[in-house]
Amino acid sequence: AQRIAQVGSFELDLVGGHQTGSAEMYRLFGLERGRELALETVKSLIHPDDRPRAEALLTRVVDDPAPYEIHLRFVHPDGAVRTLLCRGEGIRDASGRVVRLVGTNQDITDRQRVQEEAARLASIVEFSHDAIFSVTEDGSVVAWNAGAERLFGYPAVDILGQHHSRLLPVDIPDNWPRWREQLTTGSVINDHETVRLRRDGQRVPVALTVSPIRDDAGTVSGASVI
């Protein structure tokens, strides 16, 4: 199960370099409670590729204490690499000098991996040679890749929101009501050979694989079609 992201808070003395942090901050940095959270200690944990951005941010905050948001990777003492969403802002003293930095850090490693995987899969679908599209529970088309455009001749703008039966020749029955019942049990329709209709009226023999799409509650809300 994905770990629930926790948020740690901190306060950094920009003059003396001393930093205090909540208990969660120690876990986020992979440090034991009670260890000194000196600025140099924290800097040493930043991934080498991210250190220039972190240094540039600190330099900017001294002149401009406006709120910031940045993603930084931290390397724990055990070698684990975690990505933190770092938010904060500078605090001025009575003379107007920026002397403190306060903010929060949140571990977004798992969320970022999910987003990257989703983007990777979306790219695979988009550039697949196969025609791939998805429909809602009532059969309306809600996703349409380039392969589907090539096979059926419909650009996405002309087919999205339309009922999938637009692809059916008049003599081919619509199996969606029956398939929808099968999909709710977790079944997949594999290699169903049939005929579909291109935009130009040409009939195209196809083999369909239809898989259920579930919402966050696990309920079948539609289907993907390859």
Short mmCIF file of C-alpha atoms in Angstrom, two decimals:
data_model
loop_
_atom_site.label_atom_id
_atom_site.label_comp_id
_atom_site.label_asym_id
_atom_site.label_seq_id
_atom_site.Cartn_x
_atom_site.Cartn_y
_atom_site.Cartn_z
CA ALA A 1 0.00 0.00 0.00
CA GLN A 2 1.17 3.51 -0.71
CA ARG A 3 2.44 5.24 2.39
CA ILE A 4 0.41 8.26 3.43
CA ALA A 5 2.59 11.31 2.81
CA GLN A 6 3.54 13.16 5.97
CA VAL A 7 4.57 16.80 6.21
CA GLY A 8 7.49 18.03 8.23
CA SER A 9 8.00 21.65 9.28
CA PHE A 10 11.26 23.51 9.77
CA GLU A 11 12.80 26.86 10.66
CA LEU A 12 16.25 27.77 9.38
CA ASP A 13 18.43 30.51 10.86
CA LEU A 14 20.05 32.01 7.75
CA VAL A 15 22.59 33.88 9.87
CA GLY A 16 23.90 31.07 12.03
CA GLY A 17 22.96 28.15 9.78
CA HIS A 18 21.10 26.32 12.57
CA GLN A 19 17.89 24.56 11.68
CA THR A 20 15.12 23.17 13.84
CA GLY A 21 12.54 20.73 12.58
CA SER A 22 9.58 18.63 13.58
CA ALA A 23 9.93 14.92 14.28
CA GLU A 24 8.74 14.18 10.75
CA MET A 25 11.62 16.19 9.29
CA TYR A 26 14.10 13.66 10.67
CA ARG A 27 12.28 10.80 8.94
CA LEU A 28 12.13 12.77 5.69
CA PHE A 29 15.91 13.21 5.79
CA GLY A 30 16.58 9.66 7.02
CA LEU A 31 18.23 10.97 10.19
CA GLU A 32 17.95 9.83 13.80
CA ARG A 33 16.07 12.12 16.16
CA GLY A 34 18.32 14.40 18.12
CA ARG A 35 21.00 14.75 15.45
CA GLU A 36 21.99 18.31 14.67
CA LEU A 37 19.97 19.69 11.74
CA ALA A 38 22.67 22.12 10.66
CA LEU A 39 22.24 23.66 7.23
CA GLU A 40 25.40 21.98 5.96
CA THR A 41 24.10 18.61 7.14
CA VAL A 42 20.90 19.03 5.17
CA LYS A 43 22.79 20.33 2.12
CA SER A 44 24.97 17.22 2.16
CA LEU A 45 21.85 15.05 1.82
CA ILE A 46 20.59 16.81 -1.32
CA HIS A 47 21.14 14.80 -4.49
CA PRO A 48 24.25 16.17 -6.27
CA ASP A 49 22.25 16.96 -9.41
CA ASP A 50 19.77 19.04 -7.39
CA ARG A 51 22.26 21.01 -5.30
CA PRO A 52 22.74 23.87 -7.80
CA ARG A 53 18.99 24.55 -7.78
CA ALA A 54 18.91 24.43 -3.97
CA GLU A 55 21.84 26.84 -3.72
CA ALA A 56 20.22 29.18 -6.22
CA LEU A 57 17.03 29.13 -4.18
CA LEU A 58 18.83 30.01 -0.94
CA THR A 59 20.60 32.86 -2.71
CA ARG A 60 17.31 34.17 -4.04
CA VAL A 61 15.50 33.96 -0.68
CA VAL A 62 18.11 36.20 0.96
CA ASP A 63 17.16 38.98 -1.48
CA ASP A 64 13.55 38.03 -2.12
CA PRO A 65 11.72 36.24 0.73
CA ALA A 66 8.62 35.52 -1.37
CA PRO A 67 7.07 32.03 -0.94
CA TYR A 68 8.71 29.28 -2.98
CA GLU A 69 7.95 25.72 -4.03
CA ILE A 70 10.58 23.31 -5.33
CA HIS A 71 11.08 19.55 -5.77
CA LEU A 72 14.39 18.26 -4.42
CA ARG A 73 15.79 14.75 -4.16
CA PHE A 74 17.46 13.74 -0.90
CA VAL A 75 19.82 10.81 -0.48
CA HIS A 76 19.36 9.12 2.90
CA PRO A 77 22.40 7.79 4.76
CA ASP A 78 21.28 4.26 3.80
CA GLY A 79 21.30 5.21 0.10
CA ALA A 80 17.54 5.55 -0.38
CA VAL A 81 16.54 8.46 -2.60
CA ARG A 82 13.34 10.33 -1.80
CA THR A 83 11.80 13.33 -3.55
CA LEU A 84 10.50 16.09 -1.30
CA LEU A 85 8.13 18.90 -2.13
CA CYS A 86 9.75 21.83 -0.31
CA ARG A 87 7.73 24.95 0.42
CA GLY A 88 8.73 27.99 2.43
CA GLU A 89 9.35 31.70 2.64
CA GLY A 90 11.85 34.10 4.14
CA ILE A 91 11.23 36.12 7.29
CA ARG A 92 12.69 39.61 7.79
CA ASP A 93 13.90 41.12 11.04
CA ALA A 94 13.05 44.63 12.23
CA SER A 95 15.67 46.13 9.92
CA GLY A 96 14.23 44.42 6.87
CA ARG A 97 17.01 41.84 6.50
CA VAL A 98 15.94 38.26 5.69
CA VAL A 99 17.20 36.25 8.65
CA ARG A 100 15.00 33.15 8.79
CA LEU A 101 13.47 30.62 6.44
CA VAL A 102 10.35 28.75 7.53
CA GLY A 103 8.44 26.11 5.65
CA THR A 104 7.41 22.51 5.17
CA ASN A 105 8.71 19.44 3.36
CA GLN A 106 6.54 16.61 2.08
CA ASP A 107 7.63 13.24 0.68
CA ILE A 108 6.09 12.92 -2.80
CA THR A 109 8.27 10.05 -4.06
CA ASP A 110 5.43 7.54 -4.37
CA ARG A 111 3.06 10.07 -5.92
CA GLN A 112 5.70 11.11 -8.41
CA ARG A 113 6.36 7.49 -9.41
CA VAL A 114 2.64 6.94 -10.01
CA GLN A 115 2.47 10.10 -12.14
CA GLU A 116 5.54 9.09 -14.12
CA GLU A 117 4.14 5.60 -14.71
CA ALA A 118 0.80 7.05 -15.79
CA ALA A 119 2.59 9.38 -18.21
CA ARG A 120 4.65 6.49 -19.56
CA LEU A 121 1.57 4.36 -20.13
CA ALA A 122 -0.26 7.27 -21.72
CA SER A 123 2.65 7.71 -24.12
CA ILE A 124 2.62 4.02 -25.00
CA VAL A 125 -1.12 4.17 -25.71
CA GLU A 126 -0.86 7.36 -27.74
CA PHE A 127 1.90 6.10 -30.02
CA SER A 128 0.78 2.48 -30.29
CA HIS A 129 0.11 1.20 -33.80
CA ASP A 130 -3.00 -0.49 -32.42
CA ALA A 131 -6.28 1.40 -32.29
CA ILE A 132 -6.97 2.02 -28.60
CA PHE A 133 -9.96 3.88 -27.23
CA SER A 134 -12.13 3.88 -24.13
CA VAL A 135 -15.84 4.20 -23.56
CA THR A 136 -18.01 5.11 -20.60
CA GLU A 137 -20.58 2.78 -19.09
CA ASP A 138 -23.17 3.99 -21.59
CA GLY A 139 -20.82 3.40 -24.53
CA SER A 140 -19.70 6.98 -25.23
CA VAL A 141 -16.13 7.39 -26.50
CA VAL A 142 -13.94 9.34 -24.04
CA ALA A 143 -10.39 8.53 -25.22
CA TRP A 144 -9.07 7.96 -28.73
CA ASN A 145 -5.46 7.39 -29.73
CA ALA A 146 -3.63 8.06 -32.99
CA GLY A 147 -3.93 4.38 -33.95
CA ALA A 148 -7.72 4.61 -33.73
CA GLU A 149 -7.64 7.72 -35.89
CA ARG A 150 -5.59 5.92 -38.53
CA LEU A 151 -7.77 2.80 -38.52
CA PHE A 152 -11.21 4.40 -38.41
CA GLY A 153 -10.49 7.75 -40.06
CA TYR A 154 -12.02 9.87 -37.29
CA PRO A 155 -9.87 12.55 -35.63
CA ALA A 156 -10.42 12.62 -31.87
CA VAL A 157 -12.31 15.92 -32.05
CA ASP A 158 -14.99 14.29 -34.21
CA ILE A 159 -15.48 11.09 -32.21
CA LEU A 160 -15.04 12.02 -28.55
CA GLY A 161 -18.43 12.17 -26.86
CA GLN A 162 -20.03 10.14 -29.64
CA HIS A 163 -21.54 6.69 -29.02
CA HIS A 164 -19.29 3.84 -30.10
CA SER A 165 -22.12 2.44 -32.25
CA ARG A 166 -21.07 5.04 -34.80
CA LEU A 167 -18.43 2.45 -35.75
CA LEU A 168 -20.96 -0.36 -36.22
CA PRO A 169 -22.27 -1.40 -39.65
CA VAL A 170 -26.07 -1.60 -39.64
CA ASP A 171 -25.98 -5.40 -39.90
CA ILE A 172 -23.66 -5.89 -36.89
CA PRO A 173 -25.35 -6.12 -33.47
CA ASP A 174 -24.10 -3.96 -30.60
CA ASN A 175 -22.58 -6.33 -28.03
CA TRP A 176 -21.86 -3.57 -25.51
CA PRO A 177 -24.91 -4.20 -23.23
CA ARG A 178 -23.93 -7.88 -22.89
CA TRP A 179 -20.22 -7.17 -22.59
CA ARG A 180 -20.87 -4.54 -19.93
CA GLU A 181 -22.45 -7.22 -17.75
CA GLN A 182 -19.44 -9.49 -18.28
CA LEU A 183 -16.98 -6.73 -17.50
CA THR A 184 -18.58 -6.06 -14.10
CA THR A 185 -17.45 -9.54 -13.03
CA GLY A 186 -13.88 -8.79 -14.06
CA SER A 187 -14.06 -10.70 -17.33
CA VAL A 188 -12.13 -9.57 -20.40
CA ILE A 189 -13.39 -10.04 -23.94
CA ASN A 190 -10.39 -11.37 -25.87
CA ASP A 191 -9.85 -11.33 -29.63
CA HIS A 192 -13.48 -10.98 -30.58
CA GLU A 193 -13.49 -10.98 -34.39
CA THR A 194 -16.03 -8.70 -35.99
CA VAL A 195 -16.41 -5.86 -38.49
CA ARG A 196 -16.30 -2.11 -37.92
CA LEU A 197 -17.07 0.87 -40.12
CA ARG A 198 -14.58 3.53 -41.15
CA ARG A 199 -15.56 7.16 -41.53
CA ASP A 200 -15.47 6.77 -45.33
CA GLY A 201 -17.96 3.89 -45.12
CA GLN A 202 -15.40 1.14 -45.68
CA ARG A 203 -15.91 -2.05 -43.65
CA VAL A 204 -12.85 -3.18 -41.69
CA PRO A 205 -12.43 -6.66 -40.17
CA VAL A 206 -11.02 -6.30 -36.63
CA ALA A 207 -10.20 -8.37 -33.55
CA LEU A 208 -11.26 -6.61 -30.35
CA THR A 209 -9.99 -6.97 -26.80
CA VAL A 210 -12.26 -5.22 -24.30
CA SER A 211 -11.15 -4.72 -20.68
CA PRO A 212 -12.94 -3.13 -17.71
CA ILE A 213 -11.99 0.31 -16.40
CA ARG A 214 -12.67 0.80 -12.69
CA ASP A 215 -13.08 4.00 -10.72
CA ASP A 216 -11.46 4.72 -7.34
CA ALA A 217 -14.19 2.74 -5.58
CA GLY A 218 -13.51 -0.33 -7.74
CA THR A 219 -16.75 -0.03 -9.70
CA VAL A 220 -16.60 -0.69 -13.44
CA SER A 221 -17.15 2.71 -15.05
CA GLY A 222 -16.33 1.87 -18.64
CA ALA A 223 -14.02 -0.14 -20.83
CA SER A 224 -10.84 0.10 -22.85
CA VAL A 225 -10.92 -1.30 -26.36
CA ILE A 226 -7.93 -2.45 -28.39
#
